Tab-separated table of C-alpha atoms in Angstrom:
chain	number	residue	atom	x	y	z
N	2	MET	CA	-48.116	-65.475	77.955
N	3	ALA	CA	-45.083	-64.964	80.073
N	4	THR	CA	-44.310	-64.831	83.697
N	5	TYR	CA	-40.907	-63.750	85.482
N	6	PRO	CA	-37.983	-65.413	83.956
N	7	GLY	CA	-36.544	-68.331	86.321
N	8	VAL	CA	-40.063	-69.257	87.657
N	9	ALA	CA	-40.423	-72.965	88.474
N	10	ILE	CA	-41.971	-74.964	85.594
N	11	GLY	CA	-44.798	-76.192	88.277
N	12	GLU	CA	-45.384	-72.466	88.969
N	13	SER	CA	-45.776	-71.512	85.279
N	14	ASP	CA	-47.844	-74.686	84.570
N	15	LYS	CA	-50.371	-73.535	87.313
N	16	ILE	CA	-50.666	-70.204	85.766
N	17	GLY	CA	-51.174	-71.494	82.538
N	18	SER	CA	-54.091	-73.551	83.668
N	19	GLU	CA	-55.619	-70.635	85.420
N	20	ALA	CA	-55.534	-68.666	81.993
N	21	GLU	CA	-57.050	-71.785	80.224
N	22	GLN	CA	-59.985	-71.839	82.615
N	23	ILE	CA	-60.430	-68.173	81.957
N	24	LEU	CA	-60.483	-68.534	78.388
N	25	LEU	CA	-63.025	-71.604	78.365
N	26	GLU	CA	-65.459	-69.368	80.134
N	27	ILE	CA	-65.738	-67.127	76.828
N	28	PRO	CA	-68.766	-68.369	74.835
N	29	GLU	CA	-66.673	-68.317	71.447
N	30	VAL	CA	-64.213	-70.310	72.626
N	31	ILE	CA	-64.290	-73.846	71.462
N	32	THR	CA	-61.095	-75.437	73.584
N	33	THR	CA	-57.661	-74.752	74.497
N	34	SER	CA	-54.147	-76.459	73.970
N	35	ARG	CA	-51.174	-75.354	75.922
N	36	LYS	CA	-47.465	-75.558	75.728
N	37	THR	CA	-45.413	-74.443	78.363
N	38	GLY	CA	-41.477	-74.055	77.930
N	39	ARG	CA	-39.773	-75.067	74.667
N	40	ALA	CA	-36.619	-77.219	74.438
N	41	GLU	CA	-33.386	-75.104	73.716
N	42	LEU	CA	-32.582	-76.826	70.640
N	43	ALA	CA	-36.115	-76.397	69.193
N	44	GLU	CA	-37.007	-73.839	66.553
N	45	HIS	CA	-38.196	-70.529	68.495
N	46	SER	CA	-37.138	-71.911	71.897
N	47	PHE	CA	-38.115	-70.080	75.058
N	48	GLY	CA	-37.962	-70.752	78.694
N	49	ALA	CA	-40.503	-72.462	81.311
N	50	ASN	CA	-41.866	-69.024	82.208
N	51	VAL	CA	-43.596	-68.573	78.657
N	52	SER	CA	-46.541	-70.589	77.716
N	53	GLU	CA	-48.175	-70.688	74.139
N	54	ILE	CA	-52.123	-71.261	74.247
N	55	GLU	CA	-54.048	-72.156	71.167
N	56	VAL	CA	-57.486	-71.119	71.217
N	57	PRO	CA	-59.807	-72.391	68.319
N	58	PHE	CA	-63.051	-70.231	68.438
N	59	GLU	CA	-66.335	-69.447	66.509
N	60	LEU	CA	-67.809	-65.995	66.379
N	61	LYS	CA	-71.493	-65.629	67.331
N	62	ASP	CA	-73.313	-62.664	68.608
N	63	ARG	CA	-70.040	-60.099	68.452
N	64	PRO	CA	-67.532	-59.120	65.890
N	65	ARG	CA	-63.804	-60.192	66.041
N	66	VAL	CA	-62.429	-57.036	67.422
N	67	ALA	CA	-64.703	-57.292	70.462
N	68	PHE	CA	-63.962	-60.996	71.095
N	69	LEU	CA	-60.299	-60.261	70.967
N	70	GLU	CA	-60.613	-57.221	73.381
N	71	ASP	CA	-62.594	-59.406	75.680
N	72	VAL	CA	-59.489	-61.975	75.656
N	73	ARG	CA	-57.201	-59.378	76.537
N	74	THR	CA	-59.144	-57.876	79.226
N	75	ARG	CA	-59.743	-60.983	81.087
N	76	LEU	CA	-56.376	-62.193	80.960
N	77	ASN	CA	-54.559	-59.118	81.872
N	78	GLU	CA	-56.371	-59.839	84.982
N	79	ILE	CA	-53.895	-62.445	86.134
N	80	PRO	CA	-51.215	-60.668	88.084
N	81	GLY	CA	-47.682	-61.004	87.072
N	82	VAL	CA	-48.209	-62.087	83.474
N	83	ILE	CA	-47.465	-60.507	79.959
N	84	ILE	CA	-49.953	-61.334	77.317
N	85	GLU	CA	-49.684	-61.238	73.649
N	86	VAL	CA	-52.752	-62.337	71.581
N	87	GLY	CA	-52.264	-63.063	67.907
N	88	GLN	CA	-52.266	-65.992	65.359
N	89	PRO	CA	-49.863	-68.895	65.093
N	90	ILE	CA	-48.534	-67.940	61.811
N	91	THR	CA	-48.342	-64.205	62.196
N	92	HIS	CA	-46.212	-64.952	65.528
N	93	ARG	CA	-43.888	-66.869	63.206
N	94	ILE	CA	-43.641	-64.225	60.603
N	95	ASP	CA	-43.211	-61.471	63.207
N	96	HIS	CA	-40.443	-63.465	64.919
N	97	MET	CA	-38.464	-64.060	61.390
N	98	LEU	CA	-39.000	-60.230	60.767
N	99	SER	CA	-38.093	-58.652	64.014
N	100	GLY	CA	-36.859	-61.309	66.594
N	101	THR	CA	-40.226	-60.780	68.468
N	102	ARG	CA	-43.782	-62.371	68.360
N	103	SER	CA	-45.314	-58.709	68.051
N	104	ASN	CA	-46.161	-56.644	65.125
N	105	ILE	CA	-43.864	-53.797	66.312
N	106	ALA	CA	-40.496	-54.189	67.866
N	107	ILE	CA	-38.811	-51.002	69.369
N	108	LYS	CA	-35.159	-52.163	69.547
N	109	LEU	CA	-33.299	-50.231	72.164
N	110	PHE	CA	-29.357	-50.487	71.960
N	111	GLY	CA	-26.855	-49.469	74.271
N	112	ASN	CA	-24.079	-50.741	76.927
N	113	ASP	CA	-25.553	-50.676	80.471
N	114	LEU	CA	-28.424	-53.084	80.938
N	115	ARG	CA	-29.884	-51.047	83.918
N	116	LYS	CA	-29.874	-47.838	81.992
N	117	MET	CA	-31.272	-49.432	79.055
N	118	TYR	CA	-34.213	-50.779	81.233
N	119	SER	CA	-34.880	-47.524	82.626
N	120	LEU	CA	-35.022	-46.146	79.350
N	121	ALA	CA	-37.154	-48.761	77.854
N	122	LYS	CA	-39.726	-48.384	80.808
N	123	ASP	CA	-39.736	-44.874	80.024
N	124	ILE	CA	-40.430	-45.252	76.193
N	125	GLU	CA	-43.369	-47.813	77.258
N	126	GLY	CA	-44.764	-45.148	79.393
N	127	LYS	CA	-44.874	-42.451	76.590
N	128	ILE	CA	-46.500	-44.697	74.129
N	129	GLU	CA	-48.910	-46.757	76.086
N	130	ASP	CA	-51.697	-44.485	75.355
N	131	VAL	CA	-51.139	-44.251	71.523
N	132	PRO	CA	-54.195	-45.324	69.839
N	133	GLY	CA	-54.287	-48.815	68.498
N	134	VAL	CA	-51.260	-49.849	70.716
N	135	VAL	CA	-52.342	-53.247	72.558
N	136	ASP	CA	-50.160	-55.823	74.221
N	137	LEU	CA	-47.434	-53.443	75.257
N	138	PHE	CA	-44.679	-54.831	77.404
N	139	VAL	CA	-40.771	-54.422	77.778
N	140	GLU	CA	-38.628	-57.513	77.571
N	141	GLN	CA	-38.116	-58.578	81.016
N	142	GLN	CA	-34.741	-58.320	83.058
N	143	VAL	CA	-34.474	-60.087	86.045
N	144	GLU	CA	-31.691	-59.987	88.577
N	145	THR	CA	-30.415	-63.432	89.191
N	146	PRO	CA	-27.804	-64.622	92.207
N	147	GLN	CA	-24.463	-65.199	90.577
N	148	ILE	CA	-21.036	-66.284	91.502
N	149	GLN	CA	-18.624	-64.171	89.701
N	150	ILE	CA	-15.079	-65.158	89.191
N	151	ARG	CA	-12.540	-62.792	87.775
N	152	PRO	CA	-8.755	-63.522	87.176
N	153	ARG	CA	-6.131	-61.460	88.660
N	154	ARG	CA	-3.859	-61.252	85.864
N	155	GLU	CA	-0.684	-59.942	87.619
N	156	LEU	CA	-0.863	-63.154	90.081
N	157	LEU	CA	-1.680	-65.539	87.156
N	158	ALA	CA	1.429	-64.326	85.554
N	159	ARG	CA	3.660	-64.478	88.939
N	160	TYR	CA	2.556	-68.231	89.213
N	161	GLY	CA	3.165	-68.647	85.627
N	162	ILE	CA	-0.558	-69.744	84.795
N	163	PRO	CA	-1.804	-68.851	81.509
N	164	VAL	CA	-5.099	-67.309	81.326
N	165	HIS	CA	-6.671	-70.075	78.988
N	166	GLU	CA	-5.896	-72.647	81.626
N	167	PHE	CA	-7.456	-70.587	84.185
N	168	ASN	CA	-10.619	-70.026	81.912
N	169	ALA	CA	-10.524	-73.970	81.108
N	170	LEU	CA	-10.661	-75.002	84.979
N	171	VAL	CA	-13.578	-72.552	85.478
N	172	SER	CA	-15.577	-73.381	82.572
N	173	ALA	CA	-14.910	-77.254	82.407
N	174	GLY	CA	-14.716	-78.002	86.160
N	175	ILE	CA	-17.502	-75.875	87.367
N	176	GLY	CA	-19.904	-75.340	84.172
N	177	GLY	CA	-18.843	-78.825	82.832
N	178	ILE	CA	-17.522	-80.019	79.298
N	179	LYS	CA	-19.292	-82.604	76.951
N	180	VAL	CA	-16.849	-85.557	76.526
N	181	SER	CA	-19.329	-88.074	74.847
N	182	ASP	CA	-22.829	-89.378	74.279
N	183	VAL	CA	-24.927	-91.845	76.290
N	184	PHE	CA	-27.545	-93.840	74.504
N	185	GLU	CA	-30.441	-95.782	76.186
N	186	GLY	CA	-32.835	-97.162	73.549
N	187	GLU	CA	-33.933	-94.195	71.691
N	188	LYS	CA	-32.679	-91.830	74.069
N	189	LYS	CA	-29.604	-89.784	73.919
N	190	PHE	CA	-27.689	-87.952	76.747
N	191	ASP	CA	-24.663	-85.984	77.054
N	192	LEU	CA	-21.840	-87.378	78.995
N	193	VAL	CA	-20.408	-84.409	80.922
N	194	LEU	CA	-17.370	-84.014	82.709
N	195	ARG	CA	-16.949	-81.693	85.800
N	196	PHE	CA	-16.184	-81.454	89.414
N	197	ARG	CA	-18.299	-83.275	92.119
N	198	GLU	CA	-21.247	-80.905	93.628
N	199	ASN	CA	-19.334	-80.735	97.204
N	200	TYR	CA	-16.612	-78.861	95.258
N	201	ARG	CA	-18.935	-76.294	93.200
N	202	ASP	CA	-22.037	-76.162	95.228
N	203	ASP	CA	-21.224	-72.988	97.271
N	204	ILE	CA	-18.900	-70.079	96.971
N	205	GLU	CA	-16.518	-71.371	99.741
N	206	SER	CA	-15.713	-74.672	98.027
N	207	ILE	CA	-15.166	-72.837	94.754
N	208	ARG	CA	-12.570	-70.545	96.572
N	209	LYS	CA	-10.830	-73.700	97.911
N	210	LEU	CA	-10.528	-75.428	94.190
N	211	MET	CA	-6.723	-76.116	93.400
N	212	ILE	CA	-5.327	-74.862	90.261
N	213	ASP	CA	-1.851	-76.117	89.002
N	214	ALA	CA	0.978	-73.533	88.999
N	215	ALA	CA	4.129	-73.450	86.635
N	216	ASN	CA	6.334	-74.857	89.495
N	217	GLY	CA	4.010	-78.068	89.845
N	218	LYS	CA	2.491	-76.949	93.074
N	219	LYS	CA	-1.141	-76.434	93.368
N	220	ILE	CA	-2.527	-73.359	94.718
N	221	PRO	CA	-6.062	-72.170	95.915
N	222	LEU	CA	-8.016	-70.609	93.080
N	223	GLU	CA	-8.939	-67.586	95.408
N	224	GLN	CA	-4.985	-66.966	95.463
N	225	VAL	CA	-5.262	-65.790	91.763
N	226	ALA	CA	-9.080	-64.681	91.195
N	227	GLU	CA	-11.461	-62.440	92.664
N	228	ILE	CA	-14.673	-64.803	93.692
N	229	ARG	CA	-17.661	-62.943	94.950
N	230	SER	CA	-21.370	-63.300	95.114
N	231	ALA	CA	-23.315	-60.751	92.999
N	232	SER	CA	-26.432	-60.444	91.033
N	233	GLY	CA	-26.734	-59.982	87.241
N	234	PRO	CA	-29.073	-60.364	84.307
N	235	TYR	CA	-31.177	-63.183	83.559
N	236	SER	CA	-30.250	-63.114	80.118
N	237	ILE	CA	-28.392	-60.609	77.529
N	238	ASN	CA	-29.763	-60.104	74.096
N	239	ARG	CA	-27.762	-59.001	71.299
N	240	GLU	CA	-27.980	-57.935	67.666
N	241	ASP	CA	-25.044	-57.124	65.544
N	242	VAL	CA	-22.871	-57.526	68.556
N	243	ARG	CA	-24.897	-54.844	70.461
N	244	ARG	CA	-26.800	-55.278	73.469
N	245	LYS	CA	-30.328	-54.750	72.979
N	246	ILE	CA	-33.814	-54.489	74.882
N	247	VAL	CA	-37.104	-54.625	72.918
N	248	ILE	CA	-40.329	-52.968	73.646
N	249	SER	CA	-42.798	-55.052	71.915
N	250	ALA	CA	-46.437	-54.089	70.871
N	251	ASN	CA	-49.525	-55.144	68.742
N	252	VAL	CA	-51.899	-53.100	66.798
N	253	ALA	CA	-55.723	-53.397	66.925
N	254	GLY	CA	-58.135	-51.066	65.263
N	255	ARG	CA	-55.739	-48.881	63.171
N	256	ASP	CA	-53.223	-49.564	60.404
N	257	LEU	CA	-49.925	-50.557	61.277
N	258	ARG	CA	-48.260	-47.594	59.550
N	259	SER	CA	-49.903	-44.936	61.460
N	260	VAL	CA	-49.186	-46.443	64.765
N	261	VAL	CA	-45.537	-46.723	63.953
N	262	ASN	CA	-45.473	-42.895	62.897
N	263	ASP	CA	-47.355	-41.894	66.124
N	264	ILE	CA	-44.826	-44.205	68.149
N	265	ARG	CA	-41.695	-42.409	66.488
N	266	THR	CA	-43.171	-38.893	66.985
N	267	ARG	CA	-43.751	-39.715	70.705
N	268	VAL	CA	-40.186	-41.057	71.253
N	269	ASN	CA	-38.469	-38.269	69.382
N	270	GLN	CA	-40.198	-35.561	70.881
N	271	GLU	CA	-40.657	-37.021	74.595
N	272	VAL	CA	-37.669	-39.427	75.108
N	273	SER	CA	-34.164	-38.150	75.669
N	274	LEU	CA	-31.452	-40.808	74.593
N	275	PRO	CA	-27.842	-40.489	76.217
N	276	GLU	CA	-25.027	-40.662	73.991
N	277	GLY	CA	-24.275	-44.170	72.737
N	278	TYR	CA	-28.078	-45.204	73.126
N	279	ILE	CA	-30.170	-45.363	69.929
N	280	VAL	CA	-33.665	-46.776	69.046
N	281	GLU	CA	-34.534	-48.764	65.849
N	282	TYR	CA	-37.844	-49.936	64.859
N	283	GLY	CA	-38.607	-53.431	63.405
N	284	GLY	CA	-41.581	-55.675	62.345
N	285	GLN	CA	-44.440	-55.968	59.837
N	286	PHE	CA	-44.393	-52.404	58.857
N	287	GLU	CA	-41.059	-52.784	57.381
N	288	SER	CA	-42.395	-55.375	54.995
N	289	GLU	CA	-45.730	-53.531	54.578
N	290	SER	CA	-43.579	-50.340	53.528
N	291	ARG	CA	-41.566	-52.544	50.902
N	292	ALA	CA	-44.945	-53.892	49.600
N	293	SER	CA	-46.568	-50.544	49.397
N	294	ARG	CA	-43.716	-49.043	47.346
N	295	THR	CA	-43.826	-52.204	45.166
N	296	LEU	CA	-47.635	-51.886	44.643
N	297	LEU	CA	-47.444	-48.312	44.007
N	298	LEU	CA	-44.718	-48.579	41.258
N	299	THR	CA	-47.310	-51.637	40.059
N	300	SER	CA	-50.264	-49.300	40.161
N	301	ILE	CA	-48.431	-46.817	38.149
N	302	GLY	CA	-47.205	-49.202	35.402
N	303	ALA	CA	-50.834	-50.708	35.248
N	304	ILE	CA	-52.200	-47.110	34.392
N	305	LEU	CA	-49.387	-46.512	31.894
N	306	LEU	CA	-50.073	-49.846	30.347
N	307	ILE	CA	-53.776	-49.463	30.210
N	308	PHE	CA	-53.315	-46.123	28.783
N	309	LEU	CA	-50.914	-47.559	26.182
N	310	ILE	CA	-53.266	-50.433	25.210
N	311	LEU	CA	-56.266	-47.731	24.673
N	312	TYR	CA	-54.113	-45.673	22.610
N	313	GLN	CA	-53.398	-48.446	20.574
N	314	GLU	CA	-56.855	-49.343	20.129
N	315	PHE	CA	-58.400	-45.922	19.108
N	316	ARG	CA	-55.287	-44.123	17.992
N	317	ASN	CA	-56.495	-40.981	19.831
N	318	THR	CA	-55.093	-39.382	23.234
N	319	ARG	CA	-58.232	-37.863	24.159
N	320	ILE	CA	-60.263	-40.921	23.776
N	321	ALA	CA	-58.048	-42.834	25.873
N	322	ALA	CA	-58.127	-40.095	28.399
N	323	ILE	CA	-61.946	-39.963	28.569
N	324	ILE	CA	-62.111	-43.866	29.347
N	325	LEU	CA	-59.338	-43.238	32.078
N	326	LEU	CA	-61.851	-40.955	33.875
N	327	ASN	CA	-63.415	-44.092	35.130
N	328	LEU	CA	-60.402	-44.693	37.471
N	329	PRO	CA	-61.065	-41.899	39.900
N	330	LEU	CA	-64.648	-42.781	39.696
N	331	ALA	CA	-63.704	-46.292	40.943
N	332	LEU	CA	-61.347	-44.945	43.729
N	333	ILE	CA	-64.438	-42.699	45.051
N	334	GLY	CA	-66.273	-46.088	45.633
N	335	GLY	CA	-63.586	-47.926	47.030
N	336	VAL	CA	-62.270	-45.352	49.360
N	337	PHE	CA	-65.832	-44.738	50.893
N	338	ALA	CA	-66.159	-48.526	51.372
N	339	ILE	CA	-63.029	-48.709	53.467
N	340	TRP	CA	-63.999	-45.595	55.295
N	341	ILE	CA	-67.219	-47.274	56.360
N	342	THR	CA	-65.803	-50.656	57.428
N	343	SER	CA	-62.537	-50.985	58.731
N	344	GLY	CA	-61.044	-47.506	57.916
N	345	VAL	CA	-57.623	-49.089	57.475
N	346	ILE	CA	-55.970	-49.176	53.738
N	347	SER	CA	-54.158	-52.595	53.881
N	348	ILE	CA	-52.240	-54.688	51.244
N	349	PRO	CA	-55.244	-56.577	50.260
N	350	SER	CA	-57.374	-53.163	49.711
N	351	ILE	CA	-54.543	-51.716	47.350
N	352	ILE	CA	-54.547	-54.834	45.310
N	353	GLY	CA	-58.271	-54.427	45.155
N	354	PHE	CA	-57.666	-50.919	43.863
N	355	ILE	CA	-55.574	-52.236	41.296
N	356	THR	CA	-58.165	-54.864	40.231
N	357	LEU	CA	-60.738	-51.856	39.927
N	358	PHE	CA	-58.653	-50.399	37.313
N	359	GLY	CA	-59.307	-53.042	34.807
N	360	ILE	CA	-62.979	-53.188	35.548
N	361	ALA	CA	-63.461	-49.667	35.327
N	362	THR	CA	-61.668	-49.306	32.083
N	363	ARG	CA	-63.945	-52.179	30.718
N	364	ASN	CA	-67.148	-49.981	31.241
N	365	GLY	CA	-65.333	-46.974	29.698
N	366	ILE	CA	-64.498	-49.134	26.474
N	367	LEU	CA	-68.120	-50.467	26.380
N	368	LEU	CA	-69.607	-46.992	26.047
N	369	VAL	CA	-66.705	-45.187	24.180
N	370	SER	CA	-66.619	-47.875	21.407
N	371	ARG	CA	-70.413	-47.628	20.954
N	372	TYR	CA	-70.301	-43.996	20.644
N	373	LEU	CA	-67.604	-43.966	17.998
N	374	SER	CA	-69.575	-46.676	16.008
N	375	ILE	CA	-72.788	-44.748	16.161
N	376	LYS	CA	-70.908	-41.537	15.151
N	377	GLU	CA	-70.148	-42.930	11.759
N	378	GLU	CA	-73.730	-42.990	11.079
N	379	LYS	CA	-73.757	-39.261	11.092
N	380	LEU	CA	-76.355	-38.764	13.759
N	381	PRO	CA	-76.849	-35.594	16.153
N	382	PRO	CA	-74.562	-35.663	19.136
N	383	LYS	CA	-77.508	-36.033	21.554
N	384	GLU	CA	-78.490	-39.110	19.732
N	385	VAL	CA	-75.253	-40.528	19.793
N	386	ILE	CA	-75.094	-40.412	23.420
N	387	ILE	CA	-78.642	-41.500	24.056
N	388	GLN	CA	-78.569	-44.482	21.593
N	389	GLY	CA	-75.085	-45.668	22.612
N	390	SER	CA	-75.820	-45.475	26.395
N	391	LEU	CA	-79.016	-47.342	25.866
N	392	ASP	CA	-77.283	-50.064	23.719
N	393	ARG	CA	-74.634	-50.515	26.354
N	394	LEU	CA	-76.704	-50.223	29.588
N	395	ASN	CA	-77.600	-53.948	29.851
N	396	PRO	CA	-73.926	-55.365	29.246
N	397	ILE	CA	-72.659	-53.166	31.734
N	398	LEU	CA	-75.089	-53.743	34.698
N	399	MET	CA	-74.943	-57.299	34.008
N	400	THR	CA	-71.261	-57.553	34.082
N	401	ALA	CA	-71.226	-55.412	37.361
N	402	LEU	CA	-73.940	-57.340	39.055
N	403	SER	CA	-72.503	-60.712	38.491
N	404	ALA	CA	-69.033	-59.542	39.629
N	405	ALA	CA	-70.742	-58.040	42.999
N	406	LEU	CA	-72.934	-61.032	43.623
N	407	ALA	CA	-69.700	-63.245	43.641
N	408	LEU	CA	-67.887	-60.773	45.724
N	409	ILE	CA	-70.656	-60.152	48.628
N	410	PRO	CA	-70.085	-63.353	50.410
N	411	LEU	CA	-66.319	-62.734	50.716
N	412	ALA	CA	-67.273	-59.217	51.935
N	413	VAL	CA	-69.667	-59.806	54.425
N	414	ASN	CA	-67.831	-62.937	55.976
N	415	GLY	CA	-64.661	-61.015	56.810
N	416	ASN	CA	-64.635	-62.115	60.613
N	417	LEU	CA	-64.494	-65.778	59.460
N	418	PRO	CA	-60.846	-67.415	59.593
N	419	GLY	CA	-58.856	-67.696	56.152
N	420	ASN	CA	-60.983	-64.271	54.911
N	421	GLU	CA	-58.504	-61.862	56.337
N	422	ILE	CA	-57.060	-61.173	52.827
N	423	GLN	CA	-60.033	-61.822	50.684
N	424	SER	CA	-62.396	-59.671	52.683
N	425	PRO	CA	-60.868	-56.178	52.335
N	426	MET	CA	-59.962	-56.811	48.728
N	427	ALA	CA	-63.696	-57.729	48.015
N	428	ILE	CA	-65.041	-54.858	50.172
N	429	VAL	CA	-62.769	-52.340	47.789
N	430	ILE	CA	-63.745	-53.923	44.562
N	431	LEU	CA	-67.394	-53.824	45.696
N	432	GLY	CA	-67.466	-50.236	46.460
N	433	GLY	CA	-65.429	-49.262	43.556
N	434	LEU	CA	-67.542	-51.145	41.239
N	435	LEU	CA	-70.755	-49.447	42.317
N	436	SER	CA	-69.339	-45.991	42.241
N	437	ALA	CA	-67.800	-46.655	38.596
N	438	THR	CA	-70.801	-48.307	37.212
N	439	VAL	CA	-73.116	-45.542	38.293
N	440	LEU	CA	-71.006	-42.689	37.579
N	441	ASN	CA	-69.656	-44.126	34.314
N	442	LEU	CA	-73.111	-43.706	32.884
N	443	PHE	CA	-73.368	-40.165	33.702
N	444	ILE	CA	-69.712	-38.790	33.594
N	445	ILE	CA	-68.519	-40.615	30.359
N	446	PRO	CA	-71.668	-39.568	28.323
N	447	ILE	CA	-71.320	-35.942	29.418
N	448	VAL	CA	-67.637	-35.662	28.667
N	449	PHE	CA	-67.886	-37.384	25.371
N	450	TYR	CA	-71.020	-35.314	24.547
N	451	SER	CA	-68.865	-32.209	25.273
N	452	ARG	CA	-66.283	-33.552	22.829
N	453	LEU	CA	-68.682	-33.813	19.955
N	454	LYS	CA	-70.251	-30.538	20.169
N	455	LYS	CA	-66.537	-29.213	20.007
N	456	GLU	CA	-65.849	-31.177	17.096
N	457	GLU	CA	-69.551	-30.176	15.508
N	458	ARG	CA	-68.818	-26.514	15.872
N	459	SER	CA	-65.271	-26.745	14.583
């Protein structure tokens, strides 16, 4: 959670403690631990206005989705804070993918920070009611007081002062320059050289700072520079040398791809971007898109490979095609299982579909190979189908039942930590296994019987 940039560490700690008390009132929460601020040299550093609260929990009488919604609702009651709810690993992955800790990062690039912030708030307002969007916020831009020192180049030239000497005086004298390290036991400190505080603690003192001219004389800094009090942004973020502001969002209750598509549509239709301002999208969906393309190619390759193996075994294209009829039969159950559970086709569920290809093909091979074996005994088509089906009924049901019993614990415990990948895959395989096993015992015999009747007539 984040408060306004520049807030004192004590106030940020107070708000963090308040958030922890709210979380501990939720029945599922076991304990909390918090980090407020992070060192500048640390990985994924952030300011004192940001806190990370780790919350181990154990689900009891309600599902994970309802628990997370309760967490968001309660924490959003704290005034002046922005909340993101997720898992530590996913936050790190999101940060590596898009530079933010959210599932979706809408990056707005431009030149004028005030204009960019206005456009970002407009985008936020347009997409806040998109179904599935949660934890939506715009990167905070807070004006902070500044003293601006701008060189007057014509006067610098008149006094023979190079620009780099002017910059060195300002950066070293006021900002300070590290000249060495100081060690005290195991602690190390920077030794910084700069002007005393009474020469740099207010604007009038800075104006009276003396700088060396080319003739050896010293002249006041205000004589060769414009020094004024102003305000400016707390921070300026860039990507590929371009200024950017990020609108971040997480996704709950929907698949990531469809949410991003809806956001793109809203922004394209309802937000008018001036010339020189562009929007780019980043986050997990980019990796998901690449993984989906890879899995699509893998699925096509798996089907082709299965067909080639079947053809190699039976030396008959039609028989191989009959066995492959099990694939759509398996897809029916897998899709239905997704529809009655999460409604989201994820990467694990796609892997489950690929696994189903092998299981469904095995059932078809068991039936068809037995039909072909009995067919050599010159029995009528009807007898071939009945006897072959009876012979293979027990093996098909036993293998399907053993696989289903092994998958049921994974499918029903999807809310437990660590089952986020296994559970969707198990649900797909279970549903596909059910439909493929049941329909295989009807569709394959019917199709093969039709083939036998045609051969008999011919």
